[in-house]
Tab-separated table of N, CA and C in Angstrom:
chain	number	residue	atom	x	y	z
A	244	GLN	N	-13.350	-49.462	80.766
A	244	GLN	CA	-12.789	-48.489	79.846
A	244	GLN	C	-12.312	-49.222	78.590
A	245	VAL	N	-12.721	-48.721	77.448
A	245	VAL	CA	-12.312	-49.308	76.176
A	245	VAL	C	-11.113	-48.549	75.644
A	246	GLN	N	-10.104	-49.284	75.218
A	246	GLN	CA	-8.931	-48.670	74.613
A	246	GLN	C	-8.647	-49.324	73.274
A	247	LEU	N	-8.101	-48.532	72.360
A	247	LEU	CA	-7.740	-49.027	71.041
A	247	LEU	C	-6.244	-48.856	70.844
A	248	VAL	N	-5.619	-49.873	70.299
A	248	VAL	CA	-4.198	-49.803	69.990
A	248	VAL	C	-4.013	-50.115	68.517
A	249	GLU	N	-3.429	-49.167	67.807
A	249	GLU	CA	-3.207	-49.329	66.380
A	249	GLU	C	-1.784	-49.791	66.107
A	250	SER	N	-1.626	-50.486	65.004
A	250	SER	CA	-0.304	-50.910	64.567
A	250	SER	C	-0.325	-51.129	63.068
A	251	GLY	N	0.853	-51.269	62.489
A	251	GLY	CA	0.956	-51.608	61.083
A	251	GLY	C	1.395	-50.486	60.173
A	252	GLY	N	1.486	-49.276	60.712
A	252	GLY	CA	1.944	-48.177	59.875
A	252	GLY	C	3.430	-48.280	59.583
A	253	GLY	N	3.899	-47.406	58.717
A	253	GLY	CA	5.313	-47.430	58.386
A	253	GLY	C	5.594	-46.714	57.093
A	254	LEU	N	6.799	-46.939	56.589
A	254	LEU	CA	7.257	-46.339	55.343
A	254	LEU	C	7.226	-47.393	54.248
A	255	VAL	N	6.623	-47.045	53.130
A	255	VAL	CA	6.512	-47.975	52.017
A	255	VAL	C	6.666	-47.210	50.709
A	256	GLN	N	7.152	-47.880	49.694
A	256	GLN	CA	7.275	-47.250	48.389
A	256	GLN	C	5.924	-47.228	47.678
A	257	ALA	N	5.769	-46.296	46.789
A	257	ALA	CA	4.552	-46.229	45.994
A	257	ALA	C	4.318	-47.564	45.291
A	258	GLY	N	3.058	-47.989	45.298
A	258	GLY	CA	2.712	-49.280	44.738
A	258	GLY	C	2.719	-50.411	45.743
A	259	GLY	N	3.248	-50.147	46.905
A	259	GLY	CA	3.333	-51.176	47.942
A	259	GLY	C	2.050	-51.303	48.742
A	260	SER	N	2.112	-52.155	49.767
A	260	SER	CA	0.930	-52.450	50.582
A	260	SER	C	1.264	-52.376	52.064
A	261	LEU	N	0.268	-52.043	52.838
A	261	LEU	CA	0.350	-52.088	54.289
A	261	LEU	C	-0.990	-52.574	54.825
A	262	ARG	N	-0.938	-53.188	55.989
A	262	ARG	CA	-2.159	-53.592	56.664
A	262	ARG	C	-2.171	-52.998	58.057
A	263	LEU	N	-3.118	-52.116	58.285
A	263	LEU	CA	-3.270	-51.502	59.598
A	263	LEU	C	-4.186	-52.357	60.464
A	264	SER	N	-3.829	-52.442	61.736
A	264	SER	CA	-4.644	-53.185	62.690
A	264	SER	C	-5.038	-52.269	63.834
A	265	CYS	N	-6.190	-52.540	64.392
A	265	CYS	CA	-6.696	-51.764	65.516
A	265	CYS	C	-7.329	-52.750	66.487
A	266	ALA	N	-6.686	-52.953	67.626
A	266	ALA	CA	-7.153	-53.930	68.604
A	266	ALA	C	-7.808	-53.220	69.781
A	267	ALA	N	-9.006	-53.653	70.101
A	267	ALA	CA	-9.741	-53.065	71.218
A	267	ALA	C	-9.595	-53.921	72.464
A	268	SER	N	-9.515	-53.274	73.590
A	268	SER	CA	-9.500	-53.980	74.871
A	268	SER	C	-10.533	-53.347	75.789
A	269	GLY	N	-10.989	-54.126	76.764
A	269	GLY	CA	-12.023	-53.638	77.661
A	269	GLY	C	-13.313	-54.412	77.463
A	270	SER	N	-14.308	-54.000	78.201
A	270	SER	CA	-15.596	-54.702	78.165
A	270	SER	C	-16.438	-54.210	76.993
A	271	ILE	N	-16.495	-55.034	75.976
A	271	ILE	CA	-17.256	-54.705	74.769
A	271	ILE	C	-18.249	-55.826	74.511
A	272	VAL	N	-19.502	-55.476	74.360
A	272	VAL	CA	-20.513	-56.474	74.019
A	272	VAL	C	-20.494	-56.734	72.513
A	273	SER	N	-20.422	-55.652	71.748
A	273	SER	CA	-20.382	-55.809	70.295
A	273	SER	C	-19.767	-54.569	69.671
A	274	ILE	N	-19.119	-54.759	68.545
A	274	ILE	CA	-18.629	-53.648	67.725
A	274	ILE	C	-19.676	-53.438	66.641
A	275	ASN	N	-20.436	-52.353	66.754
A	275	ASN	CA	-21.531	-52.109	65.814
A	275	ASN	C	-21.059	-51.494	64.504
A	276	SER	N	-20.053	-50.679	64.589
A	276	SER	CA	-19.586	-49.975	63.412
A	276	SER	C	-18.105	-49.666	63.588
A	277	MET	N	-17.410	-49.455	62.487
A	277	MET	CA	-15.991	-49.155	62.552
A	277	MET	C	-15.632	-48.231	61.402
A	278	GLY	N	-14.553	-47.518	61.609
A	278	GLY	CA	-14.125	-46.622	60.568
A	278	GLY	C	-12.637	-46.356	60.647
A	279	TRP	N	-12.072	-46.027	59.505
A	279	TRP	CA	-10.681	-45.586	59.444
A	279	TRP	C	-10.672	-44.176	58.872
A	280	TYR	N	-9.937	-43.300	59.526
A	280	TYR	CA	-9.797	-41.914	59.111
A	280	TYR	C	-8.321	-41.634	58.901
A	281	ARG	N	-8.042	-40.547	58.202
A	281	ARG	CA	-6.658	-40.135	58.065
A	281	ARG	C	-6.569	-38.612	58.076
A	282	GLN	N	-5.400	-38.160	58.503
A	282	GLN	CA	-5.154	-36.721	58.532
A	282	GLN	C	-3.741	-36.464	58.046
A	283	ALA	N	-3.662	-35.755	56.941
A	283	ALA	CA	-2.372	-35.353	56.387
A	283	ALA	C	-1.995	-33.995	56.957
A	284	PRO	N	-0.706	-33.657	56.953
A	284	PRO	CA	-0.281	-32.357	57.495
A	284	PRO	C	-1.001	-31.199	56.808
A	285	GLY	N	-1.544	-30.317	57.608
A	285	GLY	CA	-2.219	-29.153	57.077
A	285	GLY	C	-3.612	-29.405	56.533
A	286	LYS	N	-4.092	-30.625	56.678
A	286	LYS	CA	-5.415	-30.954	56.153
A	286	LYS	C	-6.328	-31.442	57.275
A	287	GLN	N	-7.614	-31.411	56.984
A	287	GLN	CA	-8.575	-31.900	57.952
A	287	GLN	C	-8.609	-33.423	57.949
A	288	ARG	N	-9.030	-33.978	59.058
A	288	ARG	CA	-9.185	-35.423	59.138
A	288	ARG	C	-10.336	-35.833	58.224
A	289	GLU	N	-10.123	-36.902	57.466
A	289	GLU	CA	-11.144	-37.361	56.533
A	289	GLU	C	-11.437	-38.839	56.743
A	290	LEU	N	-12.656	-39.220	56.421
A	290	LEU	CA	-13.062	-40.611	56.512
A	290	LEU	C	-12.535	-41.368	55.298
A	291	VAL	N	-11.858	-42.452	55.550
A	291	VAL	CA	-11.302	-43.272	54.477
A	291	VAL	C	-12.218	-44.451	54.175
A	292	ALA	N	-12.660	-45.134	55.212
A	292	ALA	CA	-13.497	-46.321	55.039
A	292	ALA	C	-14.318	-46.540	56.296
A	293	SER	N	-15.513	-47.053	56.123
A	293	SER	CA	-16.358	-47.355	57.273
A	293	SER	C	-17.200	-48.581	56.968
A	294	ALA	N	-17.670	-49.209	58.031
A	294	ALA	CA	-18.506	-50.401	57.869
A	294	ALA	C	-19.468	-50.493	59.030
A	295	ARG	N	-20.722	-50.772	58.704
A	295	ARG	CA	-21.754	-51.033	59.707
A	295	ARG	C	-22.606	-52.174	59.153
A	296	GLY	N	-22.646	-53.253	59.883
A	296	GLY	CA	-23.335	-54.441	59.375
A	296	GLY	C	-22.663	-54.923	58.104
A	297	ASP	N	-23.451	-55.094	57.078
A	297	ASP	CA	-22.921	-55.552	55.792
A	297	ASP	C	-22.597	-54.398	54.842
A	298	THR	N	-22.742	-53.191	55.313
A	298	THR	CA	-22.541	-52.022	54.458
A	298	THR	C	-21.155	-51.426	54.678
A	299	THR	N	-20.402	-51.300	53.613
A	299	THR	CA	-19.096	-50.650	53.674
A	299	THR	C	-19.093	-49.429	52.768
A	300	THR	N	-18.343	-48.439	53.178
A	300	THR	CA	-18.237	-47.195	52.421
A	300	THR	C	-16.770	-46.805	52.322
A	301	TYR	N	-16.378	-46.344	51.158
A	301	TYR	CA	-14.995	-45.928	50.939
A	301	TYR	C	-14.959	-44.537	50.318
A	302	ALA	N	-13.937	-43.789	50.679
A	302	ALA	CA	-13.686	-42.528	50.002
A	302	ALA	C	-13.342	-42.832	48.542
A	303	ASP	N	-13.741	-41.941	47.657
A	303	ASP	CA	-13.473	-42.165	46.233
A	303	ASP	C	-11.986	-42.368	45.964
A	304	SER	N	-11.159	-41.694	46.735
A	304	SER	CA	-9.719	-41.737	46.495
A	304	SER	C	-9.093	-43.094	46.817
A	305	VAL	N	-9.812	-43.949	47.560
A	305	VAL	CA	-9.222	-45.239	47.946
A	305	VAL	C	-10.020	-46.433	47.428
A	306	LYS	N	-11.124	-46.177	46.766
A	306	LYS	CA	-11.951	-47.276	46.263
A	306	LYS	C	-11.150	-48.188	45.355
A	307	GLY	N	-11.297	-49.490	45.586
A	307	GLY	CA	-10.588	-50.464	44.775
A	307	GLY	C	-9.177	-50.745	45.253
A	308	ARG	N	-8.689	-49.946	46.205
A	308	ARG	CA	-7.328	-50.146	46.719
A	308	ARG	C	-7.323	-50.529	48.195
A	309	PHE	N	-8.269	-50.008	48.964
A	309	PHE	CA	-8.325	-50.255	50.410
A	309	PHE	C	-9.501	-51.162	50.729
A	310	THR	N	-9.337	-51.990	51.763
A	310	THR	CA	-10.411	-52.867	52.223
A	310	THR	C	-10.468	-52.838	53.746
A	311	ILE	N	-11.664	-52.551	54.262
A	311	ILE	CA	-11.874	-52.559	55.713
A	311	ILE	C	-12.455	-53.903	56.116
A	312	SER	N	-12.011	-54.422	57.245
A	312	SER	CA	-12.519	-55.706	57.720
A	312	SER	C	-12.388	-55.770	59.235
A	313	ARG	N	-12.933	-56.831	59.824
A	313	ARG	CA	-12.828	-56.972	61.273
A	313	ARG	C	-12.828	-58.440	61.667
A	314	ASP	N	-12.370	-58.685	62.866
A	314	ASP	CA	-12.398	-60.012	63.475
A	314	ASP	C	-13.063	-59.829	64.834
A	315	ASN	N	-14.316	-60.221	64.939
A	315	ASN	CA	-15.058	-59.998	66.177
A	315	ASN	C	-14.446	-60.753	67.348
A	316	ALA	N	-13.956	-61.956	67.091
A	316	ALA	CA	-13.384	-62.760	68.173
A	316	ALA	C	-12.157	-62.083	68.774
A	317	LYS	N	-11.410	-61.370	67.937
A	317	LYS	CA	-10.205	-60.682	68.403
A	317	LYS	C	-10.483	-59.234	68.752
A	318	LYS	N	-11.731	-58.792	68.585
A	318	LYS	CA	-12.104	-57.394	68.817
A	318	LYS	C	-11.150	-56.472	68.072
A	319	SER	N	-10.939	-56.784	66.809
A	319	SER	CA	-9.984	-56.030	66.009
A	319	SER	C	-10.583	-55.618	64.682
A	320	VAL	N	-10.127	-54.496	64.193
A	320	VAL	CA	-10.508	-54.036	62.866
A	320	VAL	C	-9.244	-53.803	62.064
A	321	TYR	N	-9.360	-53.890	60.757
A	321	TYR	CA	-8.192	-53.841	59.888
A	321	TYR	C	-8.455	-52.931	58.685
A	322	LEU	N	-7.384	-52.441	58.115
A	322	LEU	CA	-7.451	-51.705	56.861
A	322	LEU	C	-6.314	-52.213	55.980
A	323	GLN	N	-6.682	-52.975	54.969
A	323	GLN	CA	-5.701	-53.436	53.988
A	323	GLN	C	-5.552	-52.367	52.926
A	324	MET	N	-4.336	-51.901	52.731
A	324	MET	CA	-4.081	-50.818	51.787
A	324	MET	C	-3.130	-51.323	50.714
A	325	ASN	N	-3.606	-51.356	49.494
A	325	ASN	CA	-2.802	-51.802	48.354
A	325	ASN	C	-2.587	-50.654	47.383
A	326	SER	N	-1.635	-50.836	46.500
A	326	SER	CA	-1.338	-49.829	45.468
A	326	SER	C	-1.224	-48.438	46.074
A	327	LEU	N	-0.452	-48.344	47.127
A	327	LEU	CA	-0.342	-47.079	47.848
A	327	LEU	C	0.295	-45.988	47.001
A	328	LYS	N	-0.170	-44.770	47.239
A	328	LYS	CA	0.301	-43.606	46.514
A	328	LYS	C	0.882	-42.599	47.502
A	329	PRO	N	1.769	-41.723	47.050
A	329	PRO	CA	2.307	-40.702	47.963
A	329	PRO	C	1.212	-39.871	48.634
A	330	GLU	N	0.116	-39.641	47.939
A	330	GLU	CA	-0.971	-38.855	48.522
A	330	GLU	C	-1.725	-39.599	49.618
A	331	ASP	N	-1.413	-40.870	49.824
A	331	ASP	CA	-1.999	-41.613	50.944
A	331	ASP	C	-1.240	-41.350	52.247
A	332	THR	N	-0.144	-40.630	52.166
A	332	THR	CA	0.652	-40.328	53.361
A	332	THR	C	-0.162	-39.519	54.361
A	333	ALA	N	-0.257	-40.029	55.580
A	333	ALA	CA	-1.061	-39.382	56.623
A	333	ALA	C	-0.934	-40.181	57.910
A	334	VAL	N	-1.478	-39.615	58.970
A	334	VAL	CA	-1.688	-40.390	60.194
A	334	VAL	C	-3.074	-41.022	60.087
A	335	TYR	N	-3.123	-42.306	60.291
A	335	TYR	CA	-4.379	-43.051	60.167
A	335	TYR	C	-4.917	-43.387	61.558
A	336	TYR	N	-6.223	-43.155	61.722
A	336	TYR	CA	-6.889	-43.390	62.999
A	336	TYR	C	-8.044	-44.374	62.805
A	337	CYS	N	-8.169	-45.287	63.738
A	337	CYS	CA	-9.362	-46.134	63.712
A	337	CYS	C	-10.373	-45.583	64.713
A	338	ARG	N	-11.600	-45.893	64.465
A	338	ARG	CA	-12.689	-45.475	65.338
A	338	ARG	C	-13.720	-46.581	65.350
A	339	ILE	N	-14.225	-46.909	66.528
A	339	ILE	CA	-15.248	-47.939	66.618
A	339	ILE	C	-16.436	-47.416	67.415
A	340	TRP	N	-17.597	-47.970	67.112
A	340	TRP	CA	-18.826	-47.692	67.839
A	340	TRP	C	-19.253	-49.017	68.481
A	341	VAL	N	-19.413	-49.021	69.794
A	341	VAL	CA	-19.611	-50.278	70.499
A	341	VAL	C	-20.752	-50.190	71.495
A	342	GLN	N	-21.183	-51.374	71.897
A	342	GLN	CA	-22.074	-51.494	73.052
A	342	GLN	C	-21.238	-52.047	74.204
A	343	ILE	N	-21.448	-51.482	75.385
A	343	ILE	CA	-20.735	-51.939	76.567
A	343	ILE	C	-21.730	-52.513	77.563
A	344	PRO	N	-21.280	-53.407	78.439
A	344	PRO	CA	-22.217	-54.102	79.337
A	344	PRO	C	-23.032	-53.178	80.232
A	345	MET	N	-22.459	-52.048	80.628
A	345	MET	CA	-23.128	-51.188	81.607
A	345	MET	C	-24.222	-50.324	80.990
A	346	ALA	N	-24.275	-50.283	79.649
A	346	ALA	CA	-25.265	-49.413	79.000
A	346	ALA	C	-25.636	-50.015	77.657
A	347	LEU	N	-26.369	-51.107	77.678
A	347	LEU	CA	-26.671	-51.845	76.451
A	347	LEU	C	-27.557	-51.077	75.487
A	348	SER	N	-28.299	-50.093	75.986
A	348	SER	CA	-29.193	-49.350	75.094
A	348	SER	C	-28.492	-48.193	74.402
A	349	SER	N	-27.235	-47.995	74.726
A	349	SER	CA	-26.494	-46.874	74.145
A	349	SER	C	-25.341	-47.386	73.295
A	350	GLU	N	-24.798	-46.477	72.512
A	350	GLU	CA	-23.646	-46.782	71.669
A	350	GLU	C	-22.556	-45.765	71.991
A	351	PHE	N	-21.345	-46.246	72.158
A	351	PHE	CA	-20.228	-45.381	72.496
A	351	PHE	C	-19.175	-45.479	71.407
A	352	THR	N	-18.451	-44.385	71.218
A	352	THR	CA	-17.427	-44.363	70.190
A	352	THR	C	-16.063	-44.091	70.805
A	353	TYR	N	-15.038	-44.732	70.241
A	353	TYR	CA	-13.673	-44.600	70.733
A	353	TYR	C	-12.716	-44.466	69.549
A	354	TRP	N	-11.633	-43.725	69.795
A	354	TRP	CA	-10.608	-43.489	68.777
A	354	TRP	C	-9.308	-44.178	69.163
A	355	GLY	N	-8.577	-44.623	68.133
A	355	GLY	CA	-7.224	-45.082	68.334
A	355	GLY	C	-6.276	-43.895	68.399
A	356	GLN	N	-5.011	-44.188	68.710
A	356	GLN	CA	-4.037	-43.121	68.917
A	356	GLN	C	-3.419	-42.630	67.618
A	357	GLY	N	-3.648	-43.362	66.539
A	357	GLY	CA	-3.096	-42.978	65.250
A	357	GLY	C	-1.802	-43.705	64.933
A	358	THR	N	-1.610	-43.988	63.656
A	358	THR	CA	-0.376	-44.615	63.192
A	358	THR	C	0.040	-43.944	61.887
A	359	GLN	N	1.323	-43.658	61.778
A	359	GLN	CA	1.830	-42.915	60.617
A	359	GLN	C	2.030	-43.845	59.430
A	360	VAL	N	1.507	-43.421	58.299
A	360	VAL	CA	1.760	-44.102	57.026
A	360	VAL	C	2.449	-43.110	56.104
A	361	THR	N	3.604	-43.489	55.603
A	361	THR	CA	4.362	-42.638	54.690
A	361	THR	C	4.652	-43.420	53.418
A	362	VAL	N	4.241	-42.858	52.295
A	362	VAL	CA	4.438	-43.509	51.004
A	362	VAL	C	5.419	-42.664	50.198
A	363	SER	N	6.536	-43.242	49.858
A	363	SER	CA	7.554	-42.517	49.083
A	363	SER	C	7.362	-42.763	47.599
A	364	SER	N	7.725	-41.771	46.837
A	364	SER	CA	7.553	-41.870	45.371
A	364	SER	C	8.787	-42.470	44.717
């Protein structure tokens, strides 16, 4: 069973920075793709950043401010968030797509539990 544990959220002033971490545990052969999503109160969950291979994608609202990265050895993915704005306030979720030993021909996806990011003006 693969589990994800997120950390790094919190309260920060506008213009500040936070680094979200998402650590995976369990039997993982490889992390093929990763993504960070967010959901603000009353809004739908939206994709903030994703990466597969050498290709990264960012929402227009975070381009130039957020950076997605990973450490394969630690089975972890990260979201560096700089120049934070009040509109970045949301619960942030990580999601990974992995190969597991029992089904190498398939890809499975897992979600983190979410971490609150609050940006004050």
